[in-house]
Amino acid sequence: MYAFNYNRAETARKAVNLAGKLEDAKFLAGGQTLLPTMKQRLASPGGLIDLSAAADLKGIEMKGRNLVIGAMTRHVDVATSELVKEKIPALADLAGMIGDPAVRNRGTIGGSVANDDPAADYPAACLALNATIITNKRKIPADEFFTGLFETALEDGELIVKISFPLPNKAAYEKFRNPASRYAIVGVFVAKKGKDVRVAVTGAGANGVFRASNFEAALTAKFHVKALEGISAKAEGLNSDIHADAAYRAHLIGVMARRAVAKANAK
Amino acid sequence: MPKVSMTVNGKAVSGNIDSRTLLVQFLRETLRLTGTHVGCDTSQCGCCVVHVNGTAIKSCTTLALSHEGANVTTIEGLAHDGKLHPMQEAFRENHGLQCGFCTPGMIMTAVDIVNRKGNKLDEQTIRHELEGNICRCTGYHNIVKAVAAGAEAMAK
Ligand SMILES: Cc1cc2nc3c(=O)[nH]c(=O)nc-3n(C[C@H](O)[C@H](O)[C@H](O)COP(=O)(O)OP(=O)(O)OC[C@H]3O[C@@H](n4cnc5c(N)ncnc54)[C@H](O)[C@@H]3O)c2cc1C
Ligand code: FES
Ligand code: FES
């Protein structure tokens, strides 16, 4: 790890101020991605702004008809929250599938969403649930937030403050895990809200998380596993790596989507 | 160099450290508590698990400076008055180790599992909860037995 300046922010405002003042600084949330990356010298920020003491970035609450989760809320908090289990059980489920217990005890929703790893879980939930990412500056719809591999609409020094999820009527997440890292080889999040059905796929896209429009159209007609008969994903534009090739990933998208729909309907 | 203070195994400690110092380096190199191990550089193996304010975390993937004022327990903090903690005793009884490199992390994780899930643990729960701890020697069978036995012994 290269040397850096360490700074602690006790509030969101202080974090944003520090980011404006410091040169080449990065926010440090749970550190479960950033620190391993720095250890490998794949990242070498000049400064870190530690958010772990910023209490105003933590917490889970209902605001109107939305479930709102603070950026520094850890995966374990989402996985075990009674409120999340009642309002969007699929989201609690997903949080409980991230990494392992020690990773969930540090990693945060804000860090995961800001990082936008193409195999991460939360981006699929944000996209399928039509979430809004609320920063210190603006509100960004999930459809506009995830722009590529590890790329988001965030500007330099822009802080995710919270994420707002409209409550779906039905939702579920299914993930085919890499047995070593537990990241998604393919993960599919399906959500139905009124007539609107959204299907988001993570782990597979060569350009990161994406919506599967042919699955969405079929499920909008009828939200049932049978509606997906004959519907498949194209291998074109999907990842091929040592874990799985594009054709296999395309196949898995269909399998995970059918399982997710069955799970959503069983609730 | 910035200063950090925390409580480790009940003792107040502090040190002036480079910002880069990981919690595990502070424990091993500054405090010379070498029971906590480092088995990988990808945050996957769990040899480095310690408890910070009562929760199990990987001390190789967190900065010491992030834990100003924290209460840390390492493997050295489990035994009392020369008597092994019931989970340590269970690992010995059940031969839950071979080379022993993963053992400190396994035991710290196991104690955390019991704290969260209680004293009656079935095999599936134990295997699932140990996902973040890798053992290259044992094949896990005796570790799983040890955790179940240790969990029961902790109730006594
Ligand atoms: C062994 C292991 C297994 C894992 N398995 C999975 C898995 O199965 N699924 C999965 O999805 N993830 C997995 N992860 C990643 C984990 O979920 C991380 O916690 C997450 O990707 C990053 O969150 P963090 O809070 O640790 O962020 P950090 O690592 O602290 O930060 C990540 C990035 O986000 C930026 N950032 C952080 N917070 C904010 C904010 N509020 N506003 C703006 N930018 C911010 C940082 O500057 C940094 O660039 C795994 C990690 C490990 C080590
Ligand atoms: S040394 Fe910490 S997880 Fe391997
Ligand atoms: S006993 Fe050797 S790694 Fe587990």
Coordinates of C-alpha atoms and ligand atoms in Angstrom, one line a residue:
Chain A
M1 CA 0.0 0.0 0.0
Y2 CA 1.3 3.5 -0.9
A3 CA 1.3 6.2 1.8
F4 CA -1.8 8.4 2.1
N5 CA -3.1 11.1 4.4
Y6 CA -5.8 9.8 6.9
N7 CA -8.8 12.0 7.7
R8 CA -11.8 11.2 9.8
A9 CA -15.2 12.7 9.1
E10 CA -17.8 12.6 11.9
T11 CA -20.6 14.0 9.6
A12 CA -21.6 13.8 6.0
R13 CA -21.0 17.6 5.7
K14 CA -17.5 17.3 7.1
A15 CA -16.7 14.5 4.6
V16 CA -17.9 16.6 1.7
N17 CA -15.9 19.6 2.9
L18 CA -12.7 17.5 3.3
A19 CA -13.2 16.1 -0.2
G20 CA -13.4 19.6 -1.6
K21 CA -10.2 20.6 0.2
L22 CA -8.0 17.5 -0.2
E23 CA -6.2 16.6 -3.4
D24 CA -6.8 13.2 -4.8
A25 CA -8.7 11.9 -1.7
K26 CA -11.2 9.0 -1.6
F27 CA -14.0 8.1 0.8
L28 CA -13.3 5.1 3.0
A29 CA -16.5 3.3 3.9
G30 CA -16.2 -0.4 5.0
G31 CA -12.9 -0.7 3.2
Q32 CA -13.8 -4.2 2.0
T33 CA -13.0 -3.3 -1.6
L34 CA -10.9 -0.2 -1.3
L35 CA -8.3 -1.6 1.1
P36 CA -7.7 -4.8 -0.8
T37 CA -7.3 -2.7 -3.9
M38 CA -4.9 -0.4 -2.2
K39 CA -2.9 -3.3 -0.8
Q40 CA -2.5 -4.6 -4.4
R41 CA -1.5 -1.1 -5.4
L42 CA -4.3 -1.0 -7.9
A43 CA -5.4 2.2 -6.2
S44 CA -3.2 4.8 -4.6
P45 CA -5.3 7.7 -3.4
G46 CA -3.3 10.6 -1.8
G47 CA -5.8 10.8 1.1
L48 CA -8.6 8.8 2.7
I49 CA -11.7 10.3 4.3
D50 CA -12.9 7.7 6.8
L51 CA -16.7 7.7 7.0
S52 CA -17.0 5.1 9.7
A53 CA -17.7 7.6 12.5
A54 CA -20.4 9.5 10.5
A55 CA -23.5 8.5 12.3
D56 CA -25.7 10.6 10.0
L57 CA -24.9 8.3 7.1
K58 CA -26.2 5.2 9.0
G59 CA -29.8 3.9 9.5
I60 CA -32.8 2.4 7.9
E61 CA -36.2 4.1 7.8
M62 CA -39.5 4.4 5.9
K63 CA -40.0 7.8 4.3
G64 CA -43.5 8.1 2.8
R65 CA -43.7 4.9 0.7
N66 CA -40.0 4.4 0.3
L67 CA -37.5 2.4 2.3
V68 CA -34.5 4.7 2.8
I69 CA -31.1 3.2 3.7
G70 CA -28.1 5.4 4.7
A71 CA -24.9 4.9 2.7
M72 CA -22.9 3.7 5.7
T73 CA -25.4 1.0 6.7
R74 CA -23.5 -2.3 6.8
H75 CA -24.6 -5.4 4.9
V76 CA -25.3 -7.2 8.2
D77 CA -27.7 -4.4 9.3
V78 CA -29.7 -4.7 6.1
A79 CA -29.7 -8.5 6.3
T80 CA -31.0 -8.5 9.9
S81 CA -33.3 -5.5 9.9
E82 CA -36.9 -6.3 10.8
L83 CA -38.0 -3.2 8.8
V84 CA -36.2 -4.4 5.6
K85 CA -37.5 -8.0 6.1
E86 CA -41.0 -6.7 6.4
K87 CA -40.9 -4.1 3.5
I88 CA -38.5 -5.6 1.0
P89 CA -37.5 -9.1 2.1
A90 CA -35.7 -9.7 -1.1
L91 CA -33.3 -6.9 -0.2
A92 CA -32.5 -8.4 3.2
D93 CA -32.0 -11.7 1.5
L94 CA -29.5 -10.2 -0.9
A95 CA -27.5 -8.5 1.8
G96 CA -27.2 -11.8 3.6
M97 CA -25.7 -13.4 0.5
I98 CA -22.8 -10.9 0.2
G99 CA -19.4 -12.3 1.0
D100 CA -19.1 -13.9 4.4
P101 CA -20.1 -12.8 7.9
A102 CA -16.9 -10.8 8.6
V103 CA -17.2 -8.9 5.3
R104 CA -20.9 -8.2 6.0
N105 CA -19.9 -6.7 9.4
R106 CA -17.8 -4.0 7.7
G107 CA -19.0 -3.6 4.1
T108 CA -21.7 -0.9 3.4
I109 CA -24.4 -0.4 0.8
G110 CA -23.0 3.0 -0.2
G111 CA -19.5 1.5 -0.8
S112 CA -20.9 -1.3 -2.9
V113 CA -23.1 1.0 -5.0
A114 CA -20.3 3.6 -5.5
N115 CA -17.9 0.9 -6.4
D116 CA -20.2 -0.7 -9.0
D117 CA -18.2 -4.0 -9.3
P118 CA -19.7 -5.8 -12.3
A119 CA -20.3 -8.8 -10.1
A120 CA -21.7 -7.0 -7.0
D121 CA -25.2 -7.7 -5.7
Y122 CA -26.6 -4.3 -4.7
P123 CA -26.4 -2.7 -8.1
A124 CA -28.9 -5.3 -9.4
A125 CA -31.3 -4.5 -6.5
C126 CA -31.1 -0.7 -7.2
L127 CA -31.8 -1.2 -10.9
A128 CA -34.7 -3.7 -10.5
L129 CA -36.3 -1.8 -7.6
N130 CA -36.0 1.5 -9.5
A131 CA -34.1 3.0 -6.6
T132 CA -32.9 6.6 -6.3
I133 CA -29.3 7.3 -5.2
I134 CA -29.3 10.4 -3.1
T135 CA -26.0 12.3 -3.0
N136 CA -24.9 15.5 -1.3
K137 CA -25.8 17.3 -4.5
R138 CA -28.6 15.5 -6.3
K139 CA -30.9 12.6 -6.8
I140 CA -29.8 10.1 -9.4
P141 CA -32.2 7.4 -10.7
A142 CA -30.6 4.0 -10.8
D143 CA -31.2 3.8 -14.5
E144 CA -28.7 6.7 -14.9
F145 CA -26.3 5.8 -12.1
F146 CA -24.5 2.7 -13.2
T147 CA -22.6 3.6 -16.3
G148 CA -20.1 0.8 -16.9
L149 CA -17.4 -1.4 -15.2
F150 CA -16.7 0.2 -11.9
E151 CA -18.1 3.4 -13.4
T152 CA -21.0 5.5 -12.0
A153 CA -22.5 8.9 -12.5
L154 CA -20.8 10.1 -9.4
E155 CA -18.5 13.2 -9.8
D156 CA -15.3 13.7 -8.0
G157 CA -15.9 14.3 -4.3
E158 CA -19.6 13.5 -4.6
L159 CA -20.9 11.6 -1.6
I160 CA -23.7 9.0 -1.6
V161 CA -25.8 10.0 1.4
K162 CA -28.6 7.4 1.1
I163 CA -30.5 5.2 -1.2
S164 CA -34.3 5.3 -1.5
F165 CA -36.2 2.1 -2.6
P166 CA -39.9 2.3 -3.7
L167 CA -41.7 -0.7 -2.2
P168 CA -42.4 -3.4 -4.8
N169 CA -45.4 -5.7 -4.8
K170 CA -43.2 -8.7 -5.4
A171 CA -39.5 -9.1 -5.6
A172 CA -36.7 -11.8 -5.3
Y173 CA -33.0 -12.2 -6.0
E174 CA -31.3 -15.4 -7.1
K175 CA -27.5 -15.7 -7.4
F176 CA -25.2 -18.2 -8.8
R177 CA -22.1 -17.7 -6.7
N178 CA -18.5 -18.1 -7.4
P179 CA -17.7 -20.6 -4.6
A180 CA -14.4 -19.0 -3.7
S181 CA -15.2 -15.2 -3.7
R182 CA -19.0 -15.5 -3.3
Y183 CA -19.4 -12.8 -5.9
A184 CA -22.1 -13.4 -8.5
I185 CA -21.2 -15.3 -11.6
V186 CA -24.8 -14.4 -12.5
G187 CA -27.3 -12.7 -10.2
V188 CA -30.9 -11.8 -11.3
F189 CA -33.1 -9.5 -9.4
V190 CA -36.8 -9.4 -10.4
A191 CA -39.3 -6.8 -9.1
K192 CA -42.9 -6.2 -9.9
K193 CA -44.5 -2.9 -8.9
G194 CA -48.1 -2.4 -10.2
K195 CA -47.9 -3.4 -13.9
D196 CA -44.2 -2.5 -14.2
V197 CA -41.8 -5.5 -14.1
R198 CA -38.0 -4.9 -13.9
V199 CA -35.3 -7.5 -14.3
A200 CA -31.7 -6.6 -13.5
V201 CA -28.7 -8.9 -14.2
T202 CA -25.4 -8.6 -12.4
G203 CA -22.2 -10.7 -12.9
A204 CA -22.8 -11.3 -16.5
G205 CA -22.6 -8.1 -18.5
A206 CA -19.3 -7.1 -20.1
N207 CA -20.4 -3.6 -19.4
G208 CA -21.7 -4.2 -15.8
V209 CA -25.2 -4.5 -14.5
F210 CA -28.0 -4.3 -17.0
R211 CA -31.8 -4.7 -17.5
A212 CA -33.0 -7.7 -19.5
S213 CA -35.8 -6.2 -21.6
N214 CA -37.0 -9.3 -23.3
F215 CA -37.5 -10.9 -19.8
E216 CA -39.2 -7.8 -18.6
A217 CA -41.7 -7.7 -21.6
A218 CA -42.6 -11.4 -21.1
L219 CA -43.1 -11.0 -17.3
T220 CA -45.1 -7.8 -17.8
A221 CA -47.6 -9.8 -19.8
K222 CA -47.8 -12.4 -17.1
F223 CA -45.7 -12.5 -13.9
H224 CA -45.2 -16.2 -13.9
V225 CA -42.4 -18.7 -14.5
K226 CA -44.3 -20.0 -17.5
A227 CA -44.1 -16.6 -19.2
L228 CA -40.4 -17.2 -19.5
E229 CA -40.7 -20.3 -21.6
G230 CA -38.7 -19.8 -24.7
I231 CA -37.2 -16.6 -23.5
S232 CA -33.4 -16.5 -23.3
A233 CA -30.5 -14.2 -23.0
K234 CA -28.0 -13.6 -25.8
A235 CA -24.4 -14.5 -25.2
E236 CA -23.3 -11.4 -27.1
G237 CA -22.1 -8.7 -24.8
L238 CA -21.6 -11.1 -21.8
N239 CA -18.4 -11.8 -20.0
S240 CA -16.2 -14.8 -20.6
D241 CA -13.6 -15.6 -18.0
I242 CA -12.0 -18.5 -16.2
H243 CA -15.2 -18.9 -14.1
A244 CA -17.7 -19.1 -16.9
D245 CA -18.0 -18.4 -20.6
A246 CA -20.6 -16.1 -22.2
A247 CA -22.8 -18.9 -23.5
Y248 CA -22.9 -20.4 -20.0
R249 CA -23.6 -17.1 -18.4
A250 CA -26.5 -16.5 -20.9
H251 CA -28.0 -19.8 -19.9
L252 CA -27.6 -19.0 -16.2
I253 CA -29.5 -15.7 -16.7
G254 CA -32.6 -17.7 -17.8
V255 CA -32.2 -20.2 -14.9
M256 CA -31.7 -17.5 -12.3
A257 CA -34.6 -15.4 -13.7
R258 CA -37.0 -18.4 -13.5
R259 CA -35.9 -19.2 -10.0
A260 CA -36.3 -15.6 -8.9
V261 CA -39.8 -15.3 -10.4
A262 CA -40.8 -18.6 -8.6
K263 CA -39.4 -17.3 -5.4
A264 CA -41.1 -13.9 -5.7
N265 CA -44.5 -15.6 -6.4
A266 CA -44.0 -18.0 -3.4
K267 CA -43.9 -15.2 -0.9
Chain B
M1 CA 2.8 10.0 12.8
P2 CA -0.8 9.8 13.9
K3 CA -1.6 8.3 17.3
V4 CA -4.1 5.6 17.9
S5 CA -5.5 4.3 21.2
M6 CA -7.7 1.4 21.9
T7 CA -8.4 -1.4 24.4
V8 CA -7.0 -4.7 23.4
N9 CA -7.9 -7.8 25.5
G10 CA -8.9 -5.5 28.4
K11 CA -5.7 -3.4 28.4
A12 CA -5.5 0.2 27.3
V13 CA -2.9 0.5 24.5
S14 CA -1.7 3.2 22.1
G15 CA 0.9 3.8 19.5
N16 CA 2.2 6.3 16.9
I17 CA 1.7 4.6 13.6
D18 CA 1.9 5.2 9.9
S19 CA -1.6 5.8 8.5
R20 CA -1.2 2.7 6.3
T21 CA -1.0 0.4 9.3
L22 CA -3.7 -2.3 9.1
L23 CA -5.3 -3.4 12.4
V24 CA -3.6 -6.7 12.1
Q25 CA -0.2 -5.1 11.7
F26 CA -0.9 -2.9 14.8
L27 CA -1.7 -6.1 16.7
R28 CA 1.2 -8.2 15.5
E29 CA 4.0 -5.7 15.0
T30 CA 3.3 -2.9 17.4
L31 CA 1.7 -4.9 20.2
R32 CA 3.6 -8.2 19.4
L33 CA 0.3 -10.1 19.7
T34 CA 1.2 -12.6 17.0
G35 CA -1.7 -15.1 17.6
T36 CA -3.7 -13.3 14.9
H37 CA -2.5 -14.5 11.6
V38 CA -2.3 -13.3 8.0
G39 CA -3.0 -16.0 5.4
C40 CA -3.8 -14.1 2.3
D41 CA -3.9 -10.7 0.7
T42 CA -7.3 -10.9 -0.8
S43 CA -9.4 -10.7 2.4
Q44 CA -10.7 -14.2 1.9
C45 CA -9.0 -16.6 4.4
G46 CA -10.2 -15.3 7.8
C47 CA -7.0 -16.2 9.7
C48 CA -7.0 -12.6 10.9
V49 CA -10.5 -12.5 12.4
V50 CA -10.7 -10.5 15.7
H51 CA -13.6 -9.0 17.6
V52 CA -14.0 -5.3 17.5
N53 CA -16.7 -3.9 19.8
G54 CA -18.2 -7.4 19.9
T55 CA -18.3 -8.2 16.1
A56 CA -16.0 -10.4 14.1
I57 CA -14.1 -8.6 11.4
K58 CA -11.1 -9.3 9.2
S59 CA -8.2 -7.3 10.8
C60 CA -6.3 -7.4 7.6
T61 CA -8.9 -5.3 5.8
T62 CA -9.3 -2.4 8.1
L63 CA -7.0 0.4 9.2
A64 CA -5.9 0.6 12.8
L65 CA -6.8 4.3 12.7
S66 CA -10.4 3.5 12.0
H67 CA -10.6 1.8 15.4
E68 CA -9.7 4.7 17.7
G69 CA -11.3 4.0 21.1
A70 CA -12.5 0.5 20.1
N71 CA -12.6 -2.6 22.3
V72 CA -10.7 -5.3 20.6
T73 CA -10.4 -9.0 21.5
T74 CA -7.8 -11.3 19.9
I75 CA -7.2 -15.0 20.3
E76 CA -4.8 -14.1 23.2
G77 CA -7.8 -12.6 25.1
L78 CA -9.9 -15.8 25.3
A79 CA -8.1 -17.9 27.9
H80 CA -8.3 -16.8 31.5
D81 CA -6.1 -17.6 34.4
G82 CA -4.2 -20.3 32.5
K83 CA -7.5 -22.0 31.5
L84 CA -8.4 -22.3 27.9
H85 CA -11.7 -20.8 26.6
P86 CA -14.3 -23.6 26.1
M87 CA -14.1 -23.1 22.3
Q88 CA -10.3 -23.5 22.4
E89 CA -10.7 -26.6 24.6
A90 CA -13.2 -28.0 22.1
F91 CA -10.7 -27.6 19.2
R92 CA -8.1 -29.5 21.2
E93 CA -10.5 -32.2 22.2
N94 CA -11.9 -32.7 18.7
H95 CA -8.6 -32.3 17.0
G96 CA -10.0 -29.4 15.0
L97 CA -6.7 -28.4 13.6
Q98 CA -3.6 -29.8 11.9
C99 CA -1.0 -27.1 11.2
G100 CA -3.0 -24.6 13.3
F101 CA -2.4 -21.6 11.0
C102 CA -6.2 -21.0 10.5
T103 CA -7.1 -21.9 14.0
P104 CA -7.0 -18.4 15.7
G105 CA -9.4 -17.1 13.0
M106 CA -11.6 -20.2 13.2
I107 CA -11.9 -19.9 16.9
M108 CA -12.7 -16.1 16.9
T109 CA -15.3 -16.7 14.2
A110 CA -16.7 -19.7 16.1
V111 CA -17.2 -17.6 19.3
D112 CA -18.9 -14.9 17.2
I113 CA -21.2 -17.5 15.7
V114 CA -22.2 -18.7 19.2
N115 CA -22.8 -15.1 20.3
R116 CA -25.2 -14.6 17.4
K117 CA -26.8 -18.0 17.0
G118 CA -26.7 -19.6 20.4
N119 CA -25.4 -22.8 21.8
K120 CA -27.2 -25.3 19.7
L121 CA -25.6 -25.2 16.2
D122 CA -26.4 -27.7 13.5
E123 CA -23.8 -28.8 10.9
Q124 CA -25.3 -26.8 8.1
T125 CA -25.3 -23.6 10.1
I126 CA -21.7 -24.0 11.1
R127 CA -20.5 -24.7 7.6
H128 CA -22.4 -21.8 6.2
E129 CA -21.2 -19.4 8.9
L130 CA -17.6 -20.5 8.3
E131 CA -17.7 -19.3 4.7
G132 CA -15.1 -16.6 5.3
N133 CA -12.6 -19.0 7.0
I134 CA -10.4 -21.2 4.9
C135 CA -8.5 -24.2 6.2
R136 CA -5.9 -25.8 3.9
C137 CA -5.3 -28.9 6.1
T138 CA -8.3 -30.5 7.9
G139 CA -11.0 -30.8 5.3
Y140 CA -13.2 -29.0 7.9
H141 CA -14.9 -32.1 9.5
N142 CA -13.2 -31.8 12.8
I143 CA -13.5 -28.1 12.8
V144 CA -17.3 -28.4 12.4
K145 CA -17.4 -30.9 15.2
A146 CA -15.2 -28.7 17.4
V147 CA -17.5 -25.7 16.9
A148 CA -20.6 -27.6 17.7
A149 CA -19.0 -29.0 20.9
G150 CA -17.5 -25.6 21.9
A151 CA -20.9 -24.0 21.4
E152 CA -22.5 -26.4 23.8
A153 CA -19.6 -26.1 26.3
M154 CA -20.0 -22.3 26.2
A155 CA -23.5 -22.6 27.7
K156 CA -22.1 -24.2 30.9
Ligands
LIG1 C1 -14.0 -11.7 0.6 C2 -15.0 -10.7 0.1 C3 -16.1 -11.2 -0.5 C4 -17.0 -10.3 -1.1 N1 -18.2 -10.8 -1.7 C5 -19.1 -9.9 -2.2 C6 -20.3 -10.4 -2.8 O1 -20.6 -11.6 -2.8 N2 -21.1 -9.5 -3.3 C7 -20.9 -8.2 -3.3 O2 -21.7 -7.4 -3.8 N3 -19.8 -7.7 -2.8 C8 -18.9 -8.5 -2.2 N4 -17.7 -8.0 -1.6 C9 -17.5 -6.6 -1.6 C10 -18.2 -6.0 -0.4 O3 -19.6 -6.0 -0.5 C11 -17.8 -4.5 -0.2 O4 -18.2 -4.2 1.1 C12 -18.3 -3.5 -1.1 O5 -18.1 -3.7 -2.4 C13 -17.7 -2.1 -0.8 O6 -18.3 -1.6 0.3 P1 -17.3 -0.9 1.4 O7 -18.3 -0.3 2.4 O8 -16.4 -1.9 2.0 O9 -16.6 0.3 0.6 P2 -15.1 0.7 0.5 O10 -14.3 -0.4 0.1 O11 -14.7 1.5 1.6 O12 -15.2 1.7 -0.8 C14 -15.5 1.3 -2.1 C15 -15.5 2.5 -3.1 O13 -16.6 3.3 -2.9 C16 -16.3 4.6 -2.5 N5 -17.3 5.0 -1.5 C17 -17.6 4.4 -0.4 N6 -18.6 5.0 0.3 C18 -19.0 6.0 -0.5 C19 -20.0 7.0 -0.4 N7 -20.9 7.1 0.6 N8 -20.2 7.9 -1.4 C20 -19.3 7.9 -2.5 N9 -18.3 7.0 -2.7 C21 -18.2 6.1 -1.7 C22 -14.9 4.5 -2.0 O14 -14.2 5.8 -2.2 C23 -14.3 3.4 -2.9 O15 -13.9 3.9 -4.1 C24 -16.8 -8.9 -1.0 C25 -15.6 -8.4 -0.4 C26 -14.7 -9.3 0.1 C27 -13.5 -8.8 0.8
FES2 S1 -5.5 -12.5 6.2 FE1 -7.3 -11.5 6.6 S2 -8.7 -12.6 5.3 FE2 -6.8 -13.6 4.9
FES3 S1 -5.1 -26.4 10.3 FE1 -3.7 -25.9 8.7 S2 -4.9 -24.4 7.7 FE2 -6.3 -25.1 9.0

